[in-house]
Amino acid sequence: AQSVTQLGSHVSVSEGALVLLRCNYSSSVPPYLFWYVQYPNQGLQLLLKYTTGATLVKGINGFEAEFKKSETSFHLTKPSAHMSDAAEYFCAGGYQKVTFGTGTKLQVIP
Amino acid sequence: NAGVTQTPKFQVLKTGQSMTLQCAQDMNHEYMSWYRQDPGMGLRLIHYSVGAGITDQGEVPNGYNVSRSTTEDFPLRLLSAAPSQTSVYFCASSSREPGWDTEAFFGQGTRLTVV
C-alpha cells in the first residue's frame, strides 16, 4: 500500500528563517508527488508537483522541493519565511491513486 | 475564471436532517471528488466520479450519496446527518484520476456543523 507521511503537525519559524516541511512517501513505484497550501478558510491550491525529470522542483511563492528516491522524501523548503507563508501545507502523492498527508501548520513569528 | 464552486460555505444541521452540498466546475474536467477534512486526519476521500453517470466510493462513504448527471456538477447528499459528520467538505476536480501527473483543483470548502 502506498502512503504519504508528514512529520510535524506544527512548525514555527521566525520571519526570514529557512522553512523546511518534511514529507516521506511509501511506494514500490516512484510516485507523482504534490505540495498544496491551504490558507485559512480557503481550499487547497497547488504549490508544486513532481512528475518525472528534474528532481528539484520549483513552485510558487519561492517554495521548492526535492525528490530523493534514496530517502523516499519530498521535503518542501523556502530560504526565507515571510509572514504571508503562514498556512497549512499538505503533501500528497501516489501512483494510480493519491493519498494526502495529515498536514503541517506553519507559523511565522515576526 | 470560477474553477470549482461550492455552496453553501457554512451550514448548521440538526441530527437527522438531510441536505445537499453543491459542487460545480467549469474546466470540463472528467474527474470530480469529495473529501472531508478533519483535524489531524488530513483529507479523506468520500466519493468520486470519473465522468457523467459514473460514481464510486472512496475511503469514508457511509452516510453520503452522490450522483453525476452532468460533467459540471457533482452534488454530495447527506441522508440523515449525524454529529460525526461535522467537518469541512471539499470538492475537487482534475483532468484525470489522481495518482497521475495532474493536480486537483479545489473548491473553497463547506464548513458543516451537525448539532
Short mmCIF file of C-alpha atoms in Angstrom, two decimals:
data_model
loop_
_atom_site.label_atom_id
_atom_site.label_comp_id
_atom_site.label_asym_id
_atom_site.label_seq_id
_atom_site.Cartn_x
_atom_site.Cartn_y
_atom_site.Cartn_z
CA ALA A 1 0.00 0.00 0.00
CA GLN A 2 1.25 3.46 -0.75
CA SER A 3 1.09 6.34 1.68
CA VAL A 4 2.38 9.80 2.38
CA THR A 5 3.62 10.87 5.80
CA GLN A 6 4.23 14.39 7.00
CA LEU A 7 6.48 14.80 10.02
CA GLY A 8 5.37 17.51 12.39
CA SER A 9 1.81 18.79 12.59
CA HIS A 10 3.03 22.26 13.60
CA VAL A 11 6.20 24.08 12.60
CA SER A 12 7.22 27.55 13.83
CA VAL A 13 9.89 29.66 12.19
CA SER A 14 10.99 33.24 12.55
CA GLU A 15 10.39 35.63 9.70
CA GLY A 16 13.40 35.43 7.39
CA ALA A 17 14.42 31.95 8.56
CA LEU A 18 14.54 28.78 6.49
CA VAL A 19 11.30 26.86 6.10
CA LEU A 20 11.57 23.06 5.98
CA LEU A 21 8.45 20.91 5.89
CA ARG A 22 9.00 17.19 5.72
CA CYS A 23 7.21 14.61 3.60
CA ASN A 24 8.06 10.95 3.10
CA TYR A 25 6.31 8.55 0.82
CA SER A 26 5.91 4.83 0.76
CA SER A 27 5.51 3.34 -2.66
CA SER A 28 7.10 0.49 -4.58
CA VAL A 29 6.74 2.53 -7.75
CA PRO A 30 8.07 6.09 -7.94
CA PRO A 31 5.00 8.21 -7.29
CA TYR A 32 3.78 11.52 -8.54
CA LEU A 33 4.09 14.00 -5.67
CA PHE A 34 2.45 17.30 -4.89
CA TRP A 35 2.55 20.02 -2.28
CA TYR A 36 -0.61 22.02 -1.67
CA VAL A 37 -1.11 25.07 0.53
CA GLN A 38 -4.30 25.95 2.40
CA TYR A 39 -4.78 29.46 3.71
CA PRO A 40 -7.36 29.99 6.47
CA ASN A 41 -10.92 29.35 5.31
CA GLN A 42 -9.77 28.56 1.80
CA GLY A 43 -9.47 25.48 -0.36
CA LEU A 44 -6.18 23.83 -1.23
CA GLN A 45 -4.09 25.23 -4.05
CA LEU A 46 -1.12 23.69 -5.78
CA LEU A 47 2.34 24.86 -4.75
CA LEU A 48 4.37 22.48 -6.88
CA LYS A 49 4.45 18.97 -8.26
CA TYR A 50 6.96 16.30 -9.19
CA THR A 51 6.17 14.04 -12.10
CA THR A 52 9.30 12.96 -13.95
CA GLY A 53 12.60 14.56 -14.91
CA ALA A 54 14.33 17.11 -12.73
CA THR A 55 14.23 16.12 -9.10
CA LEU A 56 14.39 19.71 -7.83
CA VAL A 57 11.03 21.30 -8.41
CA LYS A 58 10.34 25.00 -8.10
CA GLY A 59 6.91 26.23 -7.20
CA ILE A 60 5.07 29.42 -6.50
CA ASN A 61 5.92 31.94 -3.78
CA GLY A 62 9.59 30.92 -3.66
CA PHE A 63 8.99 27.35 -2.49
CA GLU A 64 10.83 24.36 -3.86
CA ALA A 65 11.01 20.65 -3.14
CA GLU A 66 13.49 17.92 -3.96
CA PHE A 67 12.50 14.37 -4.82
CA LYS A 68 15.02 11.99 -3.23
CA LYS A 69 14.32 8.42 -4.22
CA SER A 70 17.04 7.01 -1.93
CA GLU A 71 15.39 8.67 1.08
CA THR A 72 11.77 8.34 -0.22
CA SER A 73 11.36 12.02 0.60
CA PHE A 74 9.90 15.13 -0.95
CA HIS A 75 10.61 17.88 1.58
CA LEU A 76 9.39 21.43 0.96
CA THR A 77 11.75 24.34 1.55
CA LYS A 78 11.86 28.09 1.29
CA PRO A 79 15.06 30.02 2.07
CA SER A 80 13.39 32.93 3.86
CA ALA A 81 9.98 32.78 5.53
CA HIS A 82 7.51 35.58 5.08
CA MET A 83 4.52 36.34 7.26
CA SER A 84 2.25 35.55 4.34
CA ASP A 85 3.56 31.95 4.31
CA ALA A 86 1.57 31.15 7.46
CA ALA A 87 -0.81 28.42 6.31
CA GLU A 88 -1.33 24.67 6.38
CA TYR A 89 0.67 22.62 3.92
CA PHE A 90 -0.29 19.21 2.57
CA CYS A 91 1.89 16.70 0.83
CA ALA A 92 0.05 14.34 -1.50
CA GLY A 93 1.02 11.68 -3.92
CA GLY A 94 0.91 8.18 -5.22
CA TYR A 95 0.85 6.17 -8.38
CA GLN A 96 -2.55 5.49 -9.91
CA LYS A 97 -4.05 6.51 -6.56
CA VAL A 98 -3.29 9.54 -4.43
CA THR A 99 -3.19 9.91 -0.67
CA PHE A 100 -2.85 13.09 1.35
CA GLY A 101 -0.65 13.66 4.35
CA THR A 102 -2.19 14.91 7.57
CA GLY A 103 -0.92 18.45 7.04
CA THR A 104 1.63 20.74 8.68
CA LYS A 105 0.61 24.12 10.04
CA LEU A 106 3.33 26.68 9.53
CA GLN A 107 3.51 29.58 11.96
CA VAL A 108 5.78 32.52 11.10
CA ILE A 109 6.93 34.57 14.07
CA PRO A 110 7.70 38.23 13.44
CA ASN B 1 -12.50 32.19 -14.13
CA ALA B 2 -14.57 30.37 -11.48
CA GLY B 3 -12.83 26.97 -11.27
CA VAL B 4 -14.59 24.86 -8.65
CA THR B 5 -17.54 26.44 -6.85
CA GLN B 6 -19.05 25.01 -3.69
CA THR B 7 -22.23 26.09 -1.95
CA PRO B 8 -23.06 26.77 0.79
CA LYS B 9 -19.90 27.95 2.58
CA PHE B 10 -21.35 27.31 6.03
CA GLN B 11 -24.22 25.14 7.24
CA VAL B 12 -25.64 24.07 10.58
CA LEU B 13 -27.87 20.99 10.62
CA LYS B 14 -29.79 19.21 13.30
CA THR B 15 -29.20 15.49 13.78
CA GLY B 16 -31.35 13.55 11.35
CA GLN B 17 -31.78 16.34 8.81
CA SER B 18 -30.76 15.86 5.21
CA MET B 19 -29.05 18.28 2.89
CA THR B 20 -27.15 18.54 -0.36
CA LEU B 21 -23.76 20.18 -0.78
CA GLN B 22 -23.39 21.58 -4.25
CA CYS B 23 -20.26 21.49 -6.39
CA ALA B 24 -19.79 22.80 -9.90
CA GLN B 25 -16.70 23.13 -12.10
CA ASP B 26 -16.25 24.97 -15.37
CA MET B 27 -13.00 23.37 -16.54
CA ASN B 28 -14.61 20.44 -18.36
CA HIS B 29 -12.85 18.01 -16.04
CA GLU B 30 -13.96 14.41 -16.13
CA TYR B 31 -12.80 13.53 -12.64
CA MET B 32 -14.50 15.00 -9.57
CA SER B 33 -14.32 14.04 -5.93
CA TRP B 34 -15.48 14.89 -2.45
CA TYR B 35 -13.21 14.97 0.59
CA ARG B 36 -13.75 15.67 4.22
CA GLN B 37 -11.09 17.40 6.29
CA ASP B 38 -10.85 16.74 9.99
CA PRO B 39 -8.14 17.98 12.39
CA GLY B 40 -5.10 15.72 12.38
CA MET B 41 -6.54 13.45 9.71
CA GLY B 42 -5.79 15.31 6.52
CA LEU B 43 -8.20 14.83 3.63
CA ARG B 44 -10.17 11.65 3.29
CA LEU B 45 -11.93 10.68 0.09
CA ILE B 46 -15.70 10.21 0.40
CA HIS B 47 -16.88 9.56 -3.17
CA TYR B 48 -15.55 10.22 -6.62
CA SER B 49 -16.67 10.22 -10.23
CA VAL B 50 -14.69 9.54 -13.40
CA GLY B 51 -17.36 11.00 -15.65
CA ALA B 52 -21.05 11.70 -16.03
CA GLY B 53 -23.10 8.74 -14.88
CA ILE B 54 -20.16 7.02 -13.13
CA THR B 55 -19.52 7.25 -9.40
CA ASP B 56 -17.70 5.13 -6.86
CA GLN B 57 -16.95 5.01 -3.16
CA GLY B 58 -13.86 6.36 -1.55
CA GLU B 59 -12.38 5.76 1.87
CA VAL B 60 -15.27 7.04 4.03
CA PRO B 61 -18.54 6.76 2.03
CA ASN B 62 -21.01 5.79 4.75
CA GLY B 63 -23.80 8.30 5.27
CA TYR B 64 -23.24 10.06 1.95
CA ASN B 65 -24.69 9.71 -1.54
CA VAL B 66 -23.57 11.20 -4.82
CA SER B 67 -24.72 11.32 -8.42
CA ARG B 68 -23.21 12.82 -11.56
CA SER B 69 -25.75 13.67 -14.21
CA THR B 70 -23.57 16.27 -15.97
CA THR B 71 -19.84 16.83 -16.37
CA GLU B 72 -20.10 20.13 -14.48
CA ASP B 73 -21.99 19.14 -11.31
CA PHE B 74 -21.27 16.67 -8.54
CA PRO B 75 -23.57 17.13 -5.53
CA LEU B 76 -23.00 15.38 -2.20
CA ARG B 77 -26.06 14.34 -0.21
CA LEU B 78 -26.19 13.71 3.50
CA LEU B 79 -29.14 11.44 4.05
CA SER B 80 -29.56 11.72 7.82
CA ALA B 81 -26.97 13.99 9.39
CA ALA B 82 -25.03 12.82 12.43
CA PRO B 83 -22.65 14.77 14.71
CA SER B 84 -19.79 12.62 13.35
CA GLN B 85 -20.33 14.31 10.00
CA THR B 86 -19.31 17.69 11.42
CA SER B 87 -16.38 18.55 9.20
CA VAL B 88 -15.12 20.72 6.38
CA TYR B 89 -16.03 19.32 2.99
CA PHE B 90 -14.04 19.96 -0.17
CA CYS B 91 -14.96 19.25 -3.72
CA ALA B 92 -12.13 18.81 -6.22
CA SER B 93 -11.79 18.23 -9.93
CA SER B 94 -8.96 17.19 -12.23
CA SER B 95 -8.47 16.33 -15.85
CA ARG B 96 -7.78 12.71 -14.98
CA GLU B 97 -7.81 10.45 -11.95
CA PRO B 98 -5.48 11.38 -9.10
CA GLY B 99 -2.41 9.25 -8.91
CA TRP B 100 -1.09 10.53 -12.21
CA ASP B 101 0.68 13.71 -13.13
CA THR B 102 -2.27 16.08 -12.96
CA GLU B 103 -3.10 18.17 -9.94
CA ALA B 104 -6.51 18.64 -8.36
CA PHE B 105 -8.37 21.92 -8.22
CA PHE B 106 -10.28 22.50 -5.01
CA GLY B 107 -13.33 24.49 -4.08
CA GLN B 108 -13.32 26.82 -1.09
CA GLY B 109 -14.97 24.30 1.18
CA THR B 110 -18.23 23.90 3.10
CA ARG B 111 -17.99 24.05 6.86
CA LEU B 112 -20.76 21.79 8.22
CA THR B 113 -21.79 21.54 11.84
CA VAL B 114 -24.29 18.91 12.96
CA VAL B 115 -25.85 19.54 16.36
#
